[in-house]
Coordinates of C-alpha atoms in Angstrom, one line a residue:
M1 CA -0.2 -0.4 0.1
N2 CA 1.3 3.4 -0.6
R3 CA 3.3 4.8 2.0
F4 CA 1.3 8.0 2.1
L5 CA -2.4 6.6 1.9
L6 CA -2.4 4.6 5.1
P7 CA -1.9 7.5 7.3
R8 CA -4.7 9.1 5.7
L9 CA -6.7 5.9 5.9
L10 CA -6.0 5.6 9.4
L11 CA -6.7 9.0 10.2
L12 CA -10.2 8.8 8.1
S13 CA -11.0 5.7 10.0
G14 CA -10.8 7.2 13.3
F15 CA -12.7 10.5 12.5
L16 CA -15.5 8.3 11.2
L17 CA -15.4 6.1 14.7
C18 CA -15.2 9.5 16.3
F19 CA -18.2 10.9 14.3
S20 CA -20.5 7.4 14.9
L21 CA -20.1 7.7 18.6
V22 CA -20.9 11.2 19.0
A23 CA -23.7 10.9 16.1
A24 CA -27.1 10.1 17.8
H25 CA -28.9 7.0 16.8
P26 CA -31.7 7.3 14.7
L27 CA -34.0 6.2 17.0
L28 CA -33.0 8.6 19.7
A29 CA -33.4 12.2 20.4
P30 CA -32.5 14.9 23.1
V31 CA -35.3 16.1 25.2
P32 CA -37.3 18.9 23.8
P33 CA -37.7 22.3 25.9
P34 CA -41.0 22.4 27.4
P35 CA -43.9 24.1 25.9
A36 CA -44.6 27.6 26.8
I37 CA -47.6 27.5 29.5
D38 CA -49.5 30.5 30.9
P39 CA -47.9 31.2 34.3
A40 CA -51.3 31.4 36.1
V41 CA -52.1 27.8 34.5
Y42 CA -49.2 26.6 35.8
Q43 CA -49.3 27.9 39.1
L44 CA -52.9 26.3 39.3
G45 CA -51.5 23.1 38.1
R46 CA -48.8 23.1 40.4
A47 CA -51.1 23.4 43.5
L48 CA -53.1 20.8 42.1
F49 CA -50.6 18.5 42.1
H50 CA -49.9 19.0 45.4
D51 CA -53.7 19.4 46.7
P52 CA -54.6 16.1 49.0
R53 CA -58.2 17.5 48.2
L54 CA -58.5 15.3 45.1
S55 CA -58.5 12.5 47.4
A56 CA -61.5 10.5 49.5
N57 CA -59.8 10.9 52.6
Q58 CA -58.0 14.4 51.8
Q59 CA -54.7 13.0 52.6
V60 CA -53.2 11.7 49.3
S61 CA -52.2 14.2 46.6
C62 CA -50.4 13.4 43.2
A63 CA -47.1 14.5 44.6
S64 CA -47.9 11.6 47.4
C65 CA -46.9 9.0 44.7
H66 CA -45.0 11.2 42.4
D67 CA -42.1 12.9 44.2
L68 CA -41.0 15.6 41.8
S69 CA -37.7 16.2 44.3
S70 CA -36.5 13.0 43.3
H71 CA -37.3 10.7 40.2
G72 CA -41.1 11.6 39.6
A73 CA -42.4 8.6 41.6
D74 CA -41.9 7.2 45.2
A75 CA -39.4 4.8 46.4
L76 CA -41.8 2.3 47.5
P77 CA -42.3 -0.8 45.4
L78 CA -46.1 -0.3 45.5
S79 CA -47.5 3.1 46.3
V80 CA -50.1 3.7 48.7
G81 CA -53.3 5.1 48.3
V82 CA -56.3 6.5 50.8
D83 CA -56.6 4.9 54.0
G84 CA -53.6 2.6 53.5
A85 CA -54.6 0.9 50.5
Q86 CA -51.7 -0.5 48.5
G87 CA -51.8 -0.4 45.0
Q88 CA -51.4 -3.5 42.4
I89 CA -48.6 -1.5 40.3
R90 CA -45.6 0.4 40.7
A91 CA -45.9 4.4 40.4
L92 CA -44.3 5.4 36.9
T93 CA -42.4 8.9 36.8
V94 CA -44.1 11.9 35.5
Y95 CA -41.2 13.3 34.5
N96 CA -41.1 13.6 30.9
A97 CA -44.8 11.9 30.8
S98 CA -45.7 14.4 28.0
L99 CA -43.1 12.7 25.8
N100 CA -45.1 9.5 25.6
P101 CA -48.0 9.0 23.2
M102 CA -49.7 6.8 25.6
Q103 CA -50.0 6.6 29.2
F104 CA -50.4 4.2 32.2
W105 CA -48.2 0.8 32.1
D106 CA -51.1 -0.4 29.9
G107 CA -51.3 2.5 27.5
R108 CA -54.9 2.5 27.9
V109 CA -55.1 6.5 27.4
R110 CA -53.4 8.9 24.9
T111 CA -53.4 12.1 26.8
L112 CA -52.2 13.7 30.0
E113 CA -55.7 15.0 30.2
E114 CA -57.4 11.3 30.3
Q115 CA -54.6 10.4 32.6
V116 CA -55.9 12.6 35.4
D117 CA -59.1 10.7 36.2
G118 CA -57.5 7.2 36.3
P119 CA -55.8 7.5 39.9
L120 CA -58.6 10.4 41.0
H121 CA -61.3 7.5 40.4
D122 CA -59.1 4.6 41.4
V123 CA -60.2 3.1 44.9
L124 CA -56.8 1.9 45.7
E125 CA -55.4 5.8 45.1
M126 CA -57.7 8.7 45.2
A127 CA -60.9 6.9 45.5
S128 CA -62.6 10.2 44.7
S129 CA -64.8 11.5 42.1
W130 CA -65.3 14.9 40.3
P131 CA -68.3 16.1 42.0
E132 CA -66.6 15.2 45.5
V133 CA -63.6 16.9 44.4
L134 CA -65.7 20.5 42.7
S135 CA -67.4 20.5 46.2
R136 CA -64.5 20.5 48.2
L137 CA -62.6 22.9 46.0
A138 CA -65.7 25.2 46.3
E139 CA -65.2 26.1 49.5
D140 CA -61.8 27.7 48.8
R141 CA -62.9 31.1 47.0
Q142 CA -59.2 32.1 46.3
L143 CA -58.9 28.6 44.2
V144 CA -62.3 29.3 42.5
A145 CA -61.2 33.3 41.9
A146 CA -57.8 32.2 40.3
F147 CA -59.8 29.5 37.8
E148 CA -62.3 31.9 37.0
A149 CA -59.2 34.7 35.9
A150 CA -57.5 31.6 34.2
Y151 CA -60.5 29.8 32.5
A152 CA -63.4 31.6 30.8
E153 CA -65.6 28.4 32.2
G154 CA -64.3 28.9 35.6
M155 CA -63.5 25.9 38.0
T156 CA -64.9 22.6 36.0
P157 CA -63.8 18.9 35.7
Q158 CA -62.2 19.9 32.5
T159 CA -60.1 22.8 33.7
L160 CA -58.9 20.7 36.5
R161 CA -57.9 18.2 34.2
S162 CA -56.3 20.8 31.7
A163 CA -54.7 22.9 34.7
L164 CA -53.0 19.7 35.7
A165 CA -51.8 18.3 32.9
D166 CA -50.2 21.6 31.6
F167 CA -48.4 21.5 34.8
Q168 CA -47.1 18.0 34.1
R169 CA -45.8 19.3 30.2
T170 CA -43.2 21.5 32.2
L171 CA -42.2 18.7 33.9
V172 CA -39.1 17.9 31.1
T173 CA -35.5 17.2 32.2
L174 CA -33.2 18.7 30.1
N175 CA -29.2 19.2 30.2
S176 CA -28.7 15.4 30.5
P177 CA -25.2 14.4 29.7
F178 CA -26.0 12.5 27.3
D179 CA -28.0 15.3 25.7
L180 CA -24.9 17.1 26.0
W181 CA -22.9 14.8 24.7
L182 CA -25.3 14.5 21.7
A183 CA -25.1 18.5 21.1
G184 CA -21.1 18.1 20.8
E185 CA -20.2 18.2 24.2
T186 CA -17.6 15.2 23.8
S187 CA -16.6 15.5 27.9
A188 CA -20.4 15.4 29.0
M189 CA -20.3 11.4 29.1
D190 CA -17.2 10.0 30.4
A191 CA -15.6 6.9 28.7
Q192 CA -17.6 4.5 30.4
Q193 CA -20.9 5.9 29.8
Q194 CA -19.7 5.8 26.0
R195 CA -19.2 2.4 26.2
G196 CA -22.5 1.7 27.7
Y197 CA -23.9 3.8 25.2
R198 CA -22.2 1.6 22.3
Y199 CA -23.6 -1.7 24.5
F200 CA -27.1 -0.3 24.2
I201 CA -27.2 -0.1 21.1
D202 CA -25.5 -3.3 20.0
Y203 CA -27.4 -5.7 22.2
G204 CA -30.5 -3.8 20.8
C205 CA -31.9 -2.1 23.9
V206 CA -32.5 0.9 21.6
S207 CA -35.1 -1.5 19.8
C208 CA -37.7 -0.9 22.7
H209 CA -36.1 2.2 24.6
Q210 CA -36.3 4.9 22.0
G211 CA -37.4 8.4 21.0
A212 CA -36.2 11.5 23.5
N213 CA -37.7 9.6 26.6
L214 CA -36.0 6.3 25.6
G215 CA -39.0 4.4 25.9
G216 CA -42.8 5.4 26.5
N217 CA -44.0 5.6 23.1
M218 CA -44.3 1.4 22.3
V219 CA -45.5 -1.4 24.1
A220 CA -43.9 -5.2 24.7
R221 CA -44.8 -8.5 25.7
M222 CA -43.0 -8.7 29.4
G223 CA -40.6 -11.6 28.8
S224 CA -40.1 -11.7 25.3
L225 CA -37.6 -15.0 25.1
H226 CA -37.8 -16.4 28.2
N227 CA -41.2 -16.9 30.3
Y228 CA -40.8 -13.9 32.8
M229 CA -44.5 -14.8 34.4
E230 CA -43.2 -18.0 35.6
L231 CA -41.3 -16.5 38.2
K232 CA -44.7 -14.9 39.8
G233 CA -46.1 -18.5 40.4
A234 CA -49.0 -18.2 42.7
A235 CA -48.2 -14.1 43.2
L236 CA -49.3 -13.6 39.5
N237 CA -52.2 -11.2 39.9
H238 CA -54.6 -9.2 37.8
A239 CA -52.2 -6.4 37.2
D240 CA -49.5 -8.6 35.8
L241 CA -52.3 -9.6 32.5
G242 CA -51.1 -6.0 31.1
R243 CA -53.2 -4.6 28.4
Y244 CA -54.8 -8.1 28.1
R245 CA -57.3 -6.5 31.0
L246 CA -58.3 -4.0 28.4
T247 CA -58.6 -5.9 25.2
G248 CA -58.9 -9.3 26.3
R249 CA -56.8 -10.3 23.3
D250 CA -54.3 -13.5 24.2
D251 CA -51.9 -11.3 22.3
D252 CA -51.9 -8.7 24.8
R253 CA -51.1 -11.1 27.6
Y254 CA -48.2 -9.2 29.8
V255 CA -48.2 -6.8 27.4
F256 CA -46.9 -3.5 28.8
R257 CA -46.1 -0.2 27.8
V258 CA -42.0 0.1 27.7
P259 CA -41.1 2.4 30.1
G260 CA -39.0 5.6 29.5
L261 CA -35.6 5.6 31.2
R262 CA -34.5 9.4 31.6
S263 CA -34.9 8.5 35.5
A264 CA -34.1 5.3 35.6
A265 CA -31.1 5.6 37.6
L266 CA -32.8 7.3 40.5
Q267 CA -35.2 4.7 40.9
S268 CA -35.3 2.5 43.9
Y269 CA -37.4 -0.2 42.0
F270 CA -38.1 -1.3 38.6
F271 CA -40.6 -3.2 36.1
H272 CA -44.6 -2.9 36.8
D273 CA -44.2 -5.0 39.7
A274 CA -41.1 -3.8 41.7
S275 CA -39.5 -7.0 41.2
A276 CA -35.8 -5.6 40.6
S277 CA -34.5 -3.2 43.6
S278 CA -31.1 -2.3 41.9
L279 CA -30.2 -0.8 38.2
E280 CA -27.8 -3.5 37.7
E281 CA -30.1 -6.3 38.3
A282 CA -32.9 -4.5 36.1
I283 CA -30.6 -4.8 33.2
D284 CA -29.7 -8.6 33.8
M285 CA -33.4 -9.3 34.1
M286 CA -33.8 -7.3 30.6
A287 CA -31.0 -9.0 28.7
H288 CA -32.1 -12.5 30.4
Y289 CA -36.0 -12.0 29.6
Q290 CA -35.9 -10.1 26.4
L291 CA -32.9 -10.3 24.6
G292 CA -32.2 -13.9 25.9
R293 CA -28.5 -12.8 26.6
H294 CA -25.9 -12.9 29.6
L295 CA -24.0 -10.2 30.0
P296 CA -20.4 -9.7 30.9
D297 CA -19.9 -7.5 34.4
E298 CA -18.2 -4.8 32.3
H299 CA -20.7 -4.5 29.9
R300 CA -23.5 -4.2 32.4
R301 CA -21.9 -1.7 34.5
A302 CA -21.0 0.4 31.6
I303 CA -24.7 0.4 30.3
A304 CA -25.9 1.3 33.8
A305 CA -23.1 4.2 33.8
F306 CA -24.8 5.6 30.2
L307 CA -28.4 5.4 32.3
T308 CA -26.8 7.8 34.8
A309 CA -26.1 10.1 32.0
L310 CA -29.8 10.2 30.8
V311 CA -30.7 12.1 34.1
G312 CA -31.6 15.4 33.7
E313 CA -32.0 18.9 35.6
H314 CA -35.5 20.7 36.4
P315 CA -36.2 23.2 38.9
E316 CA -38.4 20.6 41.1
R317 CA -35.8 18.7 41.2
Q318 CA -33.2 18.2 44.3
V319 CA -31.3 14.9 44.0
E320 CA -27.7 15.6 42.9
Q321 CA -27.0 13.5 39.5
P322 CA -25.9 9.9 40.0

């Protein structure tokens, strides 16, 4: 080979490798900035999010199960609702929920407005109703006046839903190391996180965890290559049936919405049933049940490191970067 050509080829190959590592995978995207929300509506939605009067016993608010100071959910395997009732499925984060084209583990509603009715009416969560909520909130003349100023129709179930949904649309996490890295800040992710990103793609994790939220935009069976539900045995419950509860179709048995990974590194428990209690355990389980693979320790640790690089910032979030 020409002695002048070889160095040029090596230089070109090195450039292409560097470019491929800092280029976004076509299925991934940075978190977009939140939409502009009327400040008055934002304040109403934020107040409602923290208001226990939405629940039957006036002790449980949205924030009870969705801690904004951390990862947007609680640190329990299963959340506790009114009068100590325990839920059957783990609370999902509200951070970046606006990026998901479907809500809840089973994806049963499409919008954040529709999502509000789920926990409000669930007997294991808030166990309430709109007539009850309106009756309680109507006694708060300051709140009523604020709704009348913000909405022509005043305080109604629709405007309560709208305010809560618009507040949640502001709960997007920006400036994660991964997004900064994609924008060209090559030092935003360290070498191990960059290796984890490569393994995340090479092993096929990105085939389900995709989009700006790295998940949330599709459904998949829990246990695609190995029967995860065999682990449950007698503990298998109605919530484990996934979308089958909605459709009654056998093809939807054990099918769930794929969770987003943007706040996964801050979680205490993983999966719909909280069956994993550490990030690396969850990665191992996904590799086995979804991919049919066994990960070397270094690969698992690198993927976990990459997931820490997905954690972004938000004014409500008080935890430090993992």
